[in-house]
């Protein structure tokens, strides 16, 4: 008896490299990272062995858990199971619920549902409200604002940026200009790259006008990466990109996965895909996000499939495949852990003393992705058939084991993490 609550011994990602370490955990926090020989006594000792690695829990700034209102697509239990199985210990949930999460009452309703069901920690965004001042009284309860394509061109968009500047919160923008959409059977032609550039320019103008922190989410084109990188020299602009825009291209829209792969912004041509890939490889973007956007399989196979697909279970392992096959540096993992955590002002995403004990045990094991085996309610993926080299063996949220070898904890331990700012 005595000592710390837990010590994990084995190869761990510490300060940018993999080292033999003992990670000591007490009261949900990491209290020591030492060589194994210097490990403190502990109630429980976990030895990883040769085929396992310890990583910090991943932090995903852009997911759709769908509850309240769209629980047939996903809910806080199944969505957080997908997160835990993917090694993601903190998610930030988008406001396009039914009804949209754009008042304090609705923000609080979502938080209380997440508290009662989520296995992982969470933050939430507030959606577009033409009178955003309503949201000021609960500003400590949401991380930032989210604007969809139509919101950005609504009369109240500037007001949202002004309030965000006052509250020092980010405005996340899905940049696509609906006036640039055109009818085409090919999804990537119906919503062309110019639509993203046009909307990104409008968002940058609003950021310049108001001084607000603009975060462009799921950036998918070379042009926007270039212009945003130039604009951020003078303005407070951050960017994220998804694994699907980095790894898949529009050729999927000509094959059997066309409906499954339908997503906004669309998968792009090879040049844009490569630019997104390079932005991850070089750490030009600030974060990787999944945009986990589950819909029912029947909806996806209908005449008019909704855009989006699940991503939380695969993102970390897709990144690790790139690393293990030598195409990306290990530091790409920072884009899905320490860097988004720092953007959100959280002591998460790093294996270091004082940080939350959000830990992921990754096992070296080859497996083939099958949509039907996902724990999300959305049992399909555009990555169908892809061979991965790693799997999540266990996931801890603040020292609590929420996932272990296919089994999920019963208890919802997820907590609201941040009002941000
Ligand atoms: C998202 C969804 O389904 O909510 N769909 C998508 O294609 N990305 C909405 C969004 O993030 O734009
Ligand atoms: Zn979007
Ligand atoms: Zn989204």
Short mmCIF file of C-alpha atoms and ligand atoms in Angstrom, two decimals:
data_model
loop_
_atom_site.label_atom_id
_atom_site.label_comp_id
_atom_site.label_asym_id
_atom_site.label_seq_id
_atom_site.Cartn_x
_atom_site.Cartn_y
_atom_site.Cartn_z
CA UNK A 1 0.00 0.00 0.00
CA UNK A 2 0.97 3.62 -0.14
CA UNK A 3 2.65 5.43 -3.01
CA UNK A 4 0.94 6.88 -6.04
CA UNK A 5 -2.27 5.53 -7.61
CA UNK A 6 -0.75 4.17 -10.82
CA UNK A 7 2.60 3.76 -12.52
CA UNK A 8 2.86 2.84 -16.21
CA UNK A 9 6.27 1.49 -17.20
CA UNK A 10 7.43 1.17 -20.79
CA UNK A 11 8.19 3.10 -23.95
CA UNK A 12 6.46 6.45 -23.73
CA UNK A 13 6.26 9.57 -25.89
CA UNK A 14 7.91 12.17 -23.67
CA UNK A 15 9.06 15.58 -24.90
CA UNK A 16 8.97 14.61 -28.55
CA UNK A 17 10.70 11.23 -28.43
CA UNK A 18 10.03 7.65 -27.39
CA UNK A 19 11.91 6.78 -24.19
CA UNK A 20 11.81 4.06 -21.54
CA UNK A 21 9.96 5.71 -18.70
CA UNK A 22 7.83 5.27 -15.62
CA UNK A 23 4.81 7.56 -15.63
CA UNK A 24 3.36 8.10 -12.16
CA UNK A 25 -0.27 9.14 -11.71
CA UNK A 26 -2.03 10.46 -8.65
CA UNK A 27 -5.53 11.97 -8.34
CA UNK A 28 -5.89 12.04 -12.11
CA UNK A 29 -2.70 13.96 -12.74
CA UNK A 30 0.74 12.94 -13.93
CA UNK A 31 2.99 13.52 -10.92
CA UNK A 32 6.25 12.12 -12.19
CA UNK A 33 8.04 10.96 -15.32
CA UNK A 34 11.24 9.13 -14.43
CA UNK A 35 13.46 6.33 -15.61
CA UNK A 36 11.87 2.96 -14.74
CA UNK A 37 14.47 2.34 -12.03
CA UNK A 38 13.33 5.45 -10.17
CA UNK A 39 9.59 4.70 -10.29
CA UNK A 40 7.80 5.47 -7.01
CA UNK A 41 5.81 2.73 -5.24
CA UNK A 42 2.24 2.49 -6.56
CA UNK A 43 -1.12 0.87 -5.86
CA UNK A 44 -1.11 -0.43 -9.42
CA UNK A 45 1.77 -0.98 -11.83
CA UNK A 46 1.17 -1.52 -15.55
CA UNK A 47 4.10 -2.96 -17.52
CA UNK A 48 3.72 -2.30 -21.24
CA UNK A 49 6.24 -4.83 -22.55
CA UNK A 50 7.94 -4.76 -25.93
CA UNK A 51 4.94 -4.37 -28.24
CA UNK A 52 3.21 -1.44 -26.59
CA UNK A 53 3.73 2.31 -26.39
CA UNK A 54 2.33 4.99 -24.13
CA UNK A 55 1.07 8.17 -25.77
CA UNK A 56 -0.72 11.21 -24.40
CA UNK A 57 -4.49 11.15 -25.03
CA UNK A 58 -5.45 12.86 -28.26
CA UNK A 59 -7.46 16.11 -28.31
CA UNK A 60 -9.96 16.62 -31.13
CA UNK A 61 -11.19 20.18 -31.64
CA UNK A 62 -13.93 19.25 -34.12
CA UNK A 63 -16.45 16.43 -33.63
CA UNK A 64 -20.22 15.97 -33.94
CA UNK A 65 -21.66 13.86 -31.12
CA UNK A 66 -25.21 14.62 -32.40
CA UNK A 67 -26.91 14.73 -28.99
CA UNK A 68 -29.34 16.33 -28.38
CA UNK A 69 -31.65 15.92 -31.33
CA UNK A 70 -29.94 13.53 -33.71
CA UNK A 71 -29.35 10.50 -31.49
CA UNK A 72 -30.18 8.13 -34.33
CA UNK A 73 -26.81 9.18 -35.82
CA UNK A 74 -24.71 9.17 -32.62
CA UNK A 75 -25.01 10.03 -28.93
CA UNK A 76 -22.61 10.98 -26.17
CA UNK A 77 -22.18 7.35 -25.10
CA UNK A 78 -21.41 5.90 -28.56
CA UNK A 79 -19.50 8.94 -29.78
CA UNK A 80 -17.29 8.93 -26.69
CA UNK A 81 -16.77 5.17 -27.09
CA UNK A 82 -15.49 5.89 -30.60
CA UNK A 83 -13.18 8.52 -29.11
CA UNK A 84 -11.84 6.21 -26.39
CA UNK A 85 -11.26 3.40 -28.89
CA UNK A 86 -9.39 5.86 -31.09
CA UNK A 87 -7.15 7.06 -28.25
CA UNK A 88 -8.93 10.43 -28.06
CA UNK A 89 -9.51 11.63 -24.50
CA UNK A 90 -10.95 15.09 -25.08
CA UNK A 91 -13.38 16.26 -27.76
CA UNK A 92 -14.91 19.62 -28.69
CA UNK A 93 -18.47 19.24 -29.93
CA UNK A 94 -20.05 21.22 -32.76
CA UNK A 95 -23.39 23.07 -32.38
CA UNK A 96 -25.35 21.82 -35.44
CA UNK A 97 -27.77 19.86 -33.28
CA UNK A 98 -31.57 19.90 -33.50
CA UNK A 99 -32.25 22.51 -32.29
CA UNK A 100 -28.88 24.26 -32.81
CA UNK A 101 -26.79 24.89 -29.69
CA UNK A 102 -26.98 28.68 -29.91
CA UNK A 103 -28.46 29.82 -26.59
CA UNK A 104 -27.24 29.46 -23.01
CA UNK A 105 -30.11 27.14 -22.22
CA UNK A 106 -29.11 24.82 -25.06
CA UNK A 107 -25.42 24.98 -24.22
CA UNK A 108 -26.28 23.90 -20.67
CA UNK A 109 -28.63 21.16 -21.86
CA UNK A 110 -25.85 19.70 -24.02
CA UNK A 111 -23.30 19.90 -21.20
CA UNK A 112 -25.60 18.09 -18.80
CA UNK A 113 -26.23 15.30 -21.30
CA UNK A 114 -22.52 14.95 -22.02
CA UNK A 115 -21.74 14.84 -18.29
CA UNK A 116 -24.17 11.99 -17.79
CA UNK A 117 -22.95 9.91 -20.75
CA UNK A 118 -19.47 10.79 -22.00
CA UNK A 119 -16.45 8.57 -21.34
CA UNK A 120 -14.06 11.35 -22.37
CA UNK A 121 -13.61 14.99 -21.44
CA UNK A 122 -15.35 17.52 -23.62
CA UNK A 123 -15.84 21.13 -24.56
CA UNK A 124 -18.66 22.60 -26.64
CA UNK A 125 -19.10 25.37 -29.20
CA UNK A 126 -21.91 27.90 -29.44
CA UNK A 127 -23.67 28.11 -32.81
CA UNK A 128 -24.71 31.15 -34.82
CA UNK A 129 -27.16 33.44 -33.09
CA UNK A 130 -28.05 36.74 -34.79
CA UNK A 131 -28.22 38.25 -31.28
CA UNK A 132 -25.05 36.66 -29.90
CA UNK A 133 -25.06 38.86 -26.76
CA UNK A 134 -27.46 36.27 -25.32
CA UNK A 135 -24.43 33.96 -25.04
CA UNK A 136 -22.35 36.32 -22.94
CA UNK A 137 -23.84 35.27 -19.62
CA UNK A 138 -22.71 31.63 -20.11
CA UNK A 139 -19.44 32.42 -21.84
CA UNK A 140 -17.39 30.38 -19.37
CA UNK A 141 -19.31 27.26 -20.43
CA UNK A 142 -18.39 27.11 -24.11
CA UNK A 143 -15.01 27.18 -25.77
CA UNK A 144 -15.74 29.19 -28.90
CA UNK A 145 -18.19 30.10 -31.65
CA UNK A 146 -18.82 28.09 -34.80
CA UNK A 147 -19.98 29.56 -38.09
CA UNK A 148 -21.22 27.43 -41.00
CA UNK A 149 -21.11 28.62 -44.64
CA UNK A 150 -24.52 30.32 -44.53
CA UNK A 151 -23.81 31.92 -41.13
CA UNK A 152 -20.69 33.61 -42.47
CA UNK A 153 -22.84 35.45 -45.02
CA UNK A 154 -25.63 36.31 -42.57
CA UNK A 155 -26.11 39.83 -41.29
CA UNK A 156 -25.04 38.90 -37.76
CA UNK A 157 -21.64 37.40 -38.64
CA UNK A 158 -19.72 40.57 -37.80
CA UNK A 159 -21.48 40.77 -34.44
CA UNK A 160 -20.32 37.24 -33.61
CA UNK A 161 -16.72 38.19 -34.43
CA UNK A 162 -17.04 41.34 -32.27
CA UNK A 163 -18.34 39.38 -29.30
CA UNK A 164 -15.64 36.74 -29.78
CA UNK A 165 -12.98 39.47 -29.77
CA UNK A 166 -14.42 40.90 -26.55
CA UNK A 167 -14.54 37.48 -24.89
CA UNK A 168 -11.20 36.38 -26.37
CA UNK A 169 -12.73 33.27 -27.84
CA UNK A 170 -12.07 31.64 -31.20
CA UNK A 171 -14.51 31.80 -34.08
CA UNK A 172 -14.30 28.48 -35.90
CA UNK A 173 -15.28 28.88 -39.52
CA UNK A 174 -16.32 26.26 -42.02
CA UNK A 175 -15.16 28.24 -45.04
CA UNK A 176 -17.19 27.57 -48.17
CA UNK A 177 -19.00 30.34 -50.08
CA UNK A 178 -22.43 29.02 -51.13
CA UNK A 179 -22.59 31.54 -54.01
CA UNK A 180 -19.69 29.61 -55.62
CA UNK A 181 -21.48 26.27 -55.55
CA UNK A 182 -22.69 24.93 -58.90
CA UNK A 183 -24.77 21.98 -59.96
CA UNK A 184 -22.63 18.96 -60.75
CA UNK A 185 -23.06 15.24 -60.19
CA UNK A 186 -19.47 15.18 -58.93
CA UNK A 187 -19.40 16.40 -55.31
CA UNK A 188 -15.91 17.92 -55.64
CA UNK A 189 -17.06 19.99 -58.64
CA UNK A 190 -20.31 21.06 -57.00
CA UNK A 191 -18.33 22.67 -54.17
CA UNK A 192 -15.08 23.71 -55.86
CA UNK A 193 -11.84 24.92 -54.20
CA UNK A 194 -12.69 28.54 -55.15
CA UNK A 195 -15.66 28.39 -52.79
CA UNK A 196 -13.32 27.67 -49.88
CA UNK A 197 -10.92 30.46 -50.85
CA UNK A 198 -13.71 33.00 -51.22
CA UNK A 199 -15.16 32.22 -47.79
CA UNK A 200 -11.75 32.09 -46.12
CA UNK A 201 -11.08 35.60 -47.47
CA UNK A 202 -14.35 36.87 -46.01
CA UNK A 203 -13.50 35.29 -42.65
CA UNK A 204 -10.01 36.85 -42.68
CA UNK A 205 -11.59 40.26 -43.45
CA UNK A 206 -13.91 39.90 -40.46
CA UNK A 207 -10.96 38.92 -38.27
CA UNK A 208 -9.01 41.95 -39.49
CA UNK A 209 -11.99 44.24 -38.89
CA UNK A 210 -12.72 43.03 -35.37
CA UNK A 211 -9.40 41.71 -34.03
CA UNK A 212 -11.01 38.36 -33.22
CA UNK A 213 -9.20 35.02 -33.16
CA UNK A 214 -10.20 33.23 -36.35
CA UNK A 215 -9.81 29.46 -36.56
CA UNK A 216 -10.30 28.01 -40.04
CA UNK A 217 -11.36 24.41 -39.63
CA UNK A 218 -10.94 21.49 -42.04
CA UNK A 219 -8.85 23.52 -44.50
CA UNK A 220 -8.70 21.48 -47.69
CA UNK A 221 -6.98 23.54 -50.37
CA UNK A 222 -3.45 24.69 -51.16
CA UNK A 223 -4.70 28.22 -51.84
CA UNK A 224 -6.28 28.65 -48.41
CA UNK A 225 -3.21 27.20 -46.69
CA UNK A 226 -1.08 29.72 -48.56
CA UNK A 227 -3.27 32.78 -47.96
CA UNK A 228 -4.00 31.95 -44.33
CA UNK A 229 -0.31 31.40 -43.63
CA UNK A 230 0.41 34.83 -45.08
CA UNK A 231 -2.47 36.52 -43.23
CA UNK A 232 -1.55 35.05 -39.86
CA UNK A 233 1.66 37.01 -39.80
CA UNK A 234 -0.47 40.03 -38.89
CA UNK A 235 -3.65 38.45 -37.54
CA UNK A 236 -4.71 35.96 -34.91
CA UNK A 237 -5.46 33.02 -37.21
CA UNK A 238 -5.16 29.31 -36.50
CA UNK A 239 -5.89 26.37 -38.80
CA UNK A 240 -6.72 22.72 -38.67
CA UNK A 241 -6.95 19.93 -41.23
CA UNK A 242 -8.36 16.41 -41.31
CA UNK A 243 -6.77 13.03 -42.04
CA UNK A 244 -9.28 12.48 -44.85
CA UNK A 245 -8.28 15.63 -46.73
CA UNK A 246 -4.62 14.65 -46.29
CA UNK A 247 -4.95 11.00 -47.31
CA UNK A 248 -7.90 10.69 -49.73
CA UNK A 249 -8.72 12.46 -52.98
CA UNK A 250 -11.70 13.15 -55.21
CA UNK A 251 -11.19 9.94 -57.20
CA UNK A 252 -13.37 8.30 -54.54
CA UNK A 253 -16.35 10.19 -56.00
CA UNK A 254 -15.99 8.13 -59.17
CA UNK A 255 -16.02 4.77 -57.38
CA UNK A 256 -18.16 2.55 -55.16
CA UNK A 257 -17.46 4.61 -52.01
CA UNK A 258 -18.82 7.84 -53.58
CA UNK A 259 -21.76 8.29 -51.19
CA UNK A 260 -19.81 7.14 -48.16
CA UNK A 261 -16.97 9.57 -48.97
CA UNK A 262 -19.31 12.54 -49.49
CA UNK A 263 -18.12 15.21 -47.05
CA UNK A 264 -17.89 19.00 -46.81
CA UNK A 265 -15.55 20.44 -47.83
CA UNK A 266 -15.24 17.71 -50.47
CA UNK A 267 -12.22 15.51 -50.97
CA UNK A 268 -10.07 17.44 -53.44
CA UNK A 269 -7.77 16.87 -56.39
CA UNK A 270 -4.31 15.43 -55.90
CA UNK A 271 -2.56 18.81 -55.71
CA UNK A 272 -4.73 20.07 -52.87
CA UNK A 273 -4.57 16.72 -51.08
CA UNK A 274 -0.80 16.83 -51.21
CA UNK A 275 -0.72 20.40 -49.89
CA UNK A 276 -2.84 19.34 -46.89
CA UNK A 277 -0.61 16.31 -46.33
CA UNK A 278 2.49 18.55 -46.39
CA UNK A 279 0.86 20.98 -43.97
CA UNK A 280 0.56 18.14 -41.46
CA UNK A 281 4.02 16.78 -42.16
CA UNK A 282 5.59 20.19 -41.62
CA UNK A 283 3.32 21.28 -38.79
CA UNK A 284 2.04 24.30 -40.74
CA UNK A 285 -1.46 23.75 -39.41
CA UNK A 286 -2.08 24.06 -35.68
CA UNK A 287 -4.14 20.91 -35.28
CA UNK A 288 -5.46 17.73 -36.79
CA UNK A 289 -9.21 17.24 -36.33
CA UNK A 290 -11.43 14.40 -37.47
CA UNK A 291 -14.66 16.33 -38.10
CA UNK A 292 -16.22 13.04 -36.84
CA UNK A 293 -19.59 13.48 -38.62
CA UNK A 294 -21.64 10.31 -38.20
CA UNK A 295 -24.84 9.63 -40.14
CA UNK A 296 -26.84 6.41 -40.45
CA UNK A 297 -25.70 4.04 -43.17
CA UNK A 298 -29.22 4.12 -44.68
CA UNK A 299 -28.98 7.92 -44.91
CA UNK A 300 -25.59 7.65 -46.62
CA UNK A 301 -26.95 5.16 -49.16
CA UNK A 302 -30.05 7.24 -49.98
CA UNK A 303 -30.56 9.34 -53.13
CA UNK A 304 -29.27 12.46 -51.36
CA UNK A 305 -26.58 11.31 -48.92
CA UNK A 306 -25.75 13.76 -46.10
CA UNK A 307 -22.11 14.89 -45.99
CA UNK A 308 -19.76 13.46 -43.38
CA UNK A 309 -18.53 10.18 -41.94
CA UNK A 310 -17.07 8.97 -38.62
CA UNK A 311 -13.38 9.52 -37.92
CA UNK A 312 -12.59 9.26 -34.22
CA UNK A 313 -11.67 5.56 -34.18
CA UNK A 314 -9.12 5.83 -36.98
CA UNK A 315 -7.36 9.21 -36.94
CA UNK A 316 -4.54 8.46 -34.49
CA UNK A 317 -3.82 5.11 -36.13
CA UNK A 318 -3.84 6.61 -39.62
CA UNK A 319 -1.25 9.14 -38.42
CA UNK A 320 0.80 6.38 -36.78
CA UNK A 321 0.79 4.41 -40.02
CA UNK A 322 2.33 7.42 -41.78
CA UNK A 323 4.94 7.68 -39.02
CA UNK A 324 5.77 3.96 -38.89
CA UNK A 325 6.11 3.78 -42.66
CA UNK A 326 8.52 6.72 -42.59
CA UNK A 327 6.44 9.31 -44.42
CA UNK A 328 5.72 11.60 -41.49
CA UNK A 329 7.77 12.63 -38.45
CA UNK A 330 6.70 11.54 -34.97
CA UNK A 331 6.00 15.21 -34.25
CA UNK A 332 2.81 14.99 -36.33
CA UNK A 333 1.20 13.50 -33.21
CA UNK A 334 1.62 16.88 -31.49
CA UNK A 335 -0.96 18.28 -33.91
CA UNK A 336 -3.51 15.91 -32.40
CA UNK A 337 -2.46 16.30 -28.76
CA UNK A 338 -0.26 19.02 -27.25
CA UNK A 339 -0.97 21.73 -29.82
CA UNK A 340 -4.79 21.63 -29.76
CA UNK A 341 -4.62 21.27 -25.96
CA UNK A 342 -2.50 24.42 -25.78
CA UNK A 343 -4.92 26.27 -28.10
CA UNK A 344 -7.72 25.39 -25.71
CA UNK A 345 -5.63 26.38 -22.68
CA UNK A 346 -5.63 22.85 -21.23
CA UNK A 347 -3.02 20.95 -19.26
CA UNK A 348 -3.57 17.95 -21.49
CA UNK A 349 -1.94 16.33 -24.51
CA UNK A 350 1.52 15.79 -23.02
CA UNK A 351 3.13 13.19 -20.80
CA UNK A 352 4.66 15.58 -18.30
CA UNK A 353 4.27 16.32 -14.59
CA UNK A 354 1.27 18.54 -13.85
CA UNK A 355 -0.66 17.42 -16.92
CA UNK A 356 -3.89 15.41 -16.77
CA UNK A 357 -3.25 11.66 -16.82
CA UNK A 358 -4.97 11.20 -20.19
CA UNK A 359 -2.99 8.25 -21.51
CA UNK A 360 -3.28 5.85 -24.42
CA UNK A 361 -1.65 2.45 -24.62
CA UNK A 362 -0.99 1.67 -28.28
CA UNK A 363 -0.25 -1.85 -29.40
CA UNK A 364 1.75 -2.81 -32.50
CA UNK A 365 -0.73 -4.98 -34.35
CA UNK A 366 -1.79 -5.12 -37.99
CA UNK A 367 -5.48 -4.97 -38.76
CA UNK A 368 -7.73 -4.05 -41.64
CA UNK A 369 -10.32 -1.28 -41.26
CA UNK A 370 -13.92 -2.48 -41.56
CA UNK A 371 -16.72 0.04 -41.19
CA UNK A 372 -19.06 -2.65 -39.88
CA UNK A 373 -16.79 -3.10 -36.84
CA UNK A 374 -16.77 0.54 -35.70
CA UNK A 375 -18.32 1.27 -32.30
CA UNK A 376 -19.75 4.54 -33.59
CA UNK A 377 -23.38 4.25 -34.70
CA UNK A 378 -22.05 5.10 -38.18
CA UNK A 379 -20.75 1.73 -39.37
CA UNK A 380 -18.93 2.70 -42.56
CA UNK A 381 -15.81 4.62 -43.53
CA UNK A 382 -14.08 5.89 -46.66
CA UNK A 383 -10.96 4.14 -45.25
CA UNK A 384 -12.61 0.72 -45.74
CA UNK A 385 -9.97 -1.95 -46.33
CA UNK A 386 -7.00 0.18 -45.27
CA UNK A 387 -4.33 -1.75 -43.39
CA UNK A 388 -3.25 -0.18 -40.09
CA UNK A 389 -0.24 -1.11 -37.95
CA UNK A 390 -1.40 -0.06 -34.50
CA UNK A 391 -4.47 -0.41 -32.33
CA UNK A 392 -5.59 1.15 -29.05
CA UNK A 393 -5.14 -1.34 -26.20
CA UNK A 394 -6.22 0.93 -23.35
CA UNK A 395 -7.31 4.52 -22.75
CA UNK A 396 -7.17 6.44 -19.47
CA UNK A 397 -9.00 9.71 -18.84
CA UNK A 398 -7.50 11.51 -15.83
CA UNK A 399 -6.12 8.20 -14.59
CA UNK A 400 -9.42 6.33 -15.00
CA UNK A 401 -9.48 3.35 -17.35
CA UNK A 402 -12.32 3.99 -19.83
CA UNK A 403 -11.33 1.47 -22.52
CA UNK A 404 -9.42 -1.78 -22.28
CA UNK A 405 -9.12 -4.52 -24.93
CA UNK A 406 -12.52 -3.96 -26.50
CA UNK A 407 -14.35 -3.25 -23.22
CA UNK A 408 -15.67 0.17 -22.23
CA UNK A 409 -16.22 1.51 -18.72
CA UNK A 410 -19.87 1.76 -17.68
CA UNK A 411 -19.43 5.02 -15.81
CA UNK A 412 -19.46 8.36 -17.62
CA UNK A 413 -16.34 10.06 -16.26
CA UNK A 414 -16.13 12.84 -18.88
CA UNK A 415 -15.94 16.39 -17.54
CA UNK A 416 -16.42 19.79 -19.12
CA UNK A 417 -12.89 21.04 -19.70
CA UNK A 418 -12.91 24.64 -20.52
CA UNK A 419 -14.51 27.91 -21.17
CA UNK A 420 -11.35 28.57 -23.15
CA UNK A 421 -10.30 32.15 -23.67
C1 LIG B 1 -20.85 17.94 -40.97
C2 LIG B 1 -22.06 17.29 -40.30
O1 LIG B 1 -22.51 16.23 -40.78
O2 LIG B 1 -22.54 17.79 -39.30
N1 LIG B 1 -20.67 17.38 -42.27
C3 LIG B 1 -19.52 17.42 -42.99
O3 LIG B 1 -19.56 17.00 -44.17
N2 LIG B 1 -18.39 17.85 -42.51
C4 LIG B 1 -21.03 19.39 -41.00
C5 LIG B 1 -19.75 20.15 -41.20
O4 LIG B 1 -18.80 20.02 -40.41
O5 LIG B 1 -19.67 20.92 -42.13
ZN1 LIG B 2 -17.72 21.87 -41.50
ZN1 LIG B 3 -17.97 19.36 -38.77
#
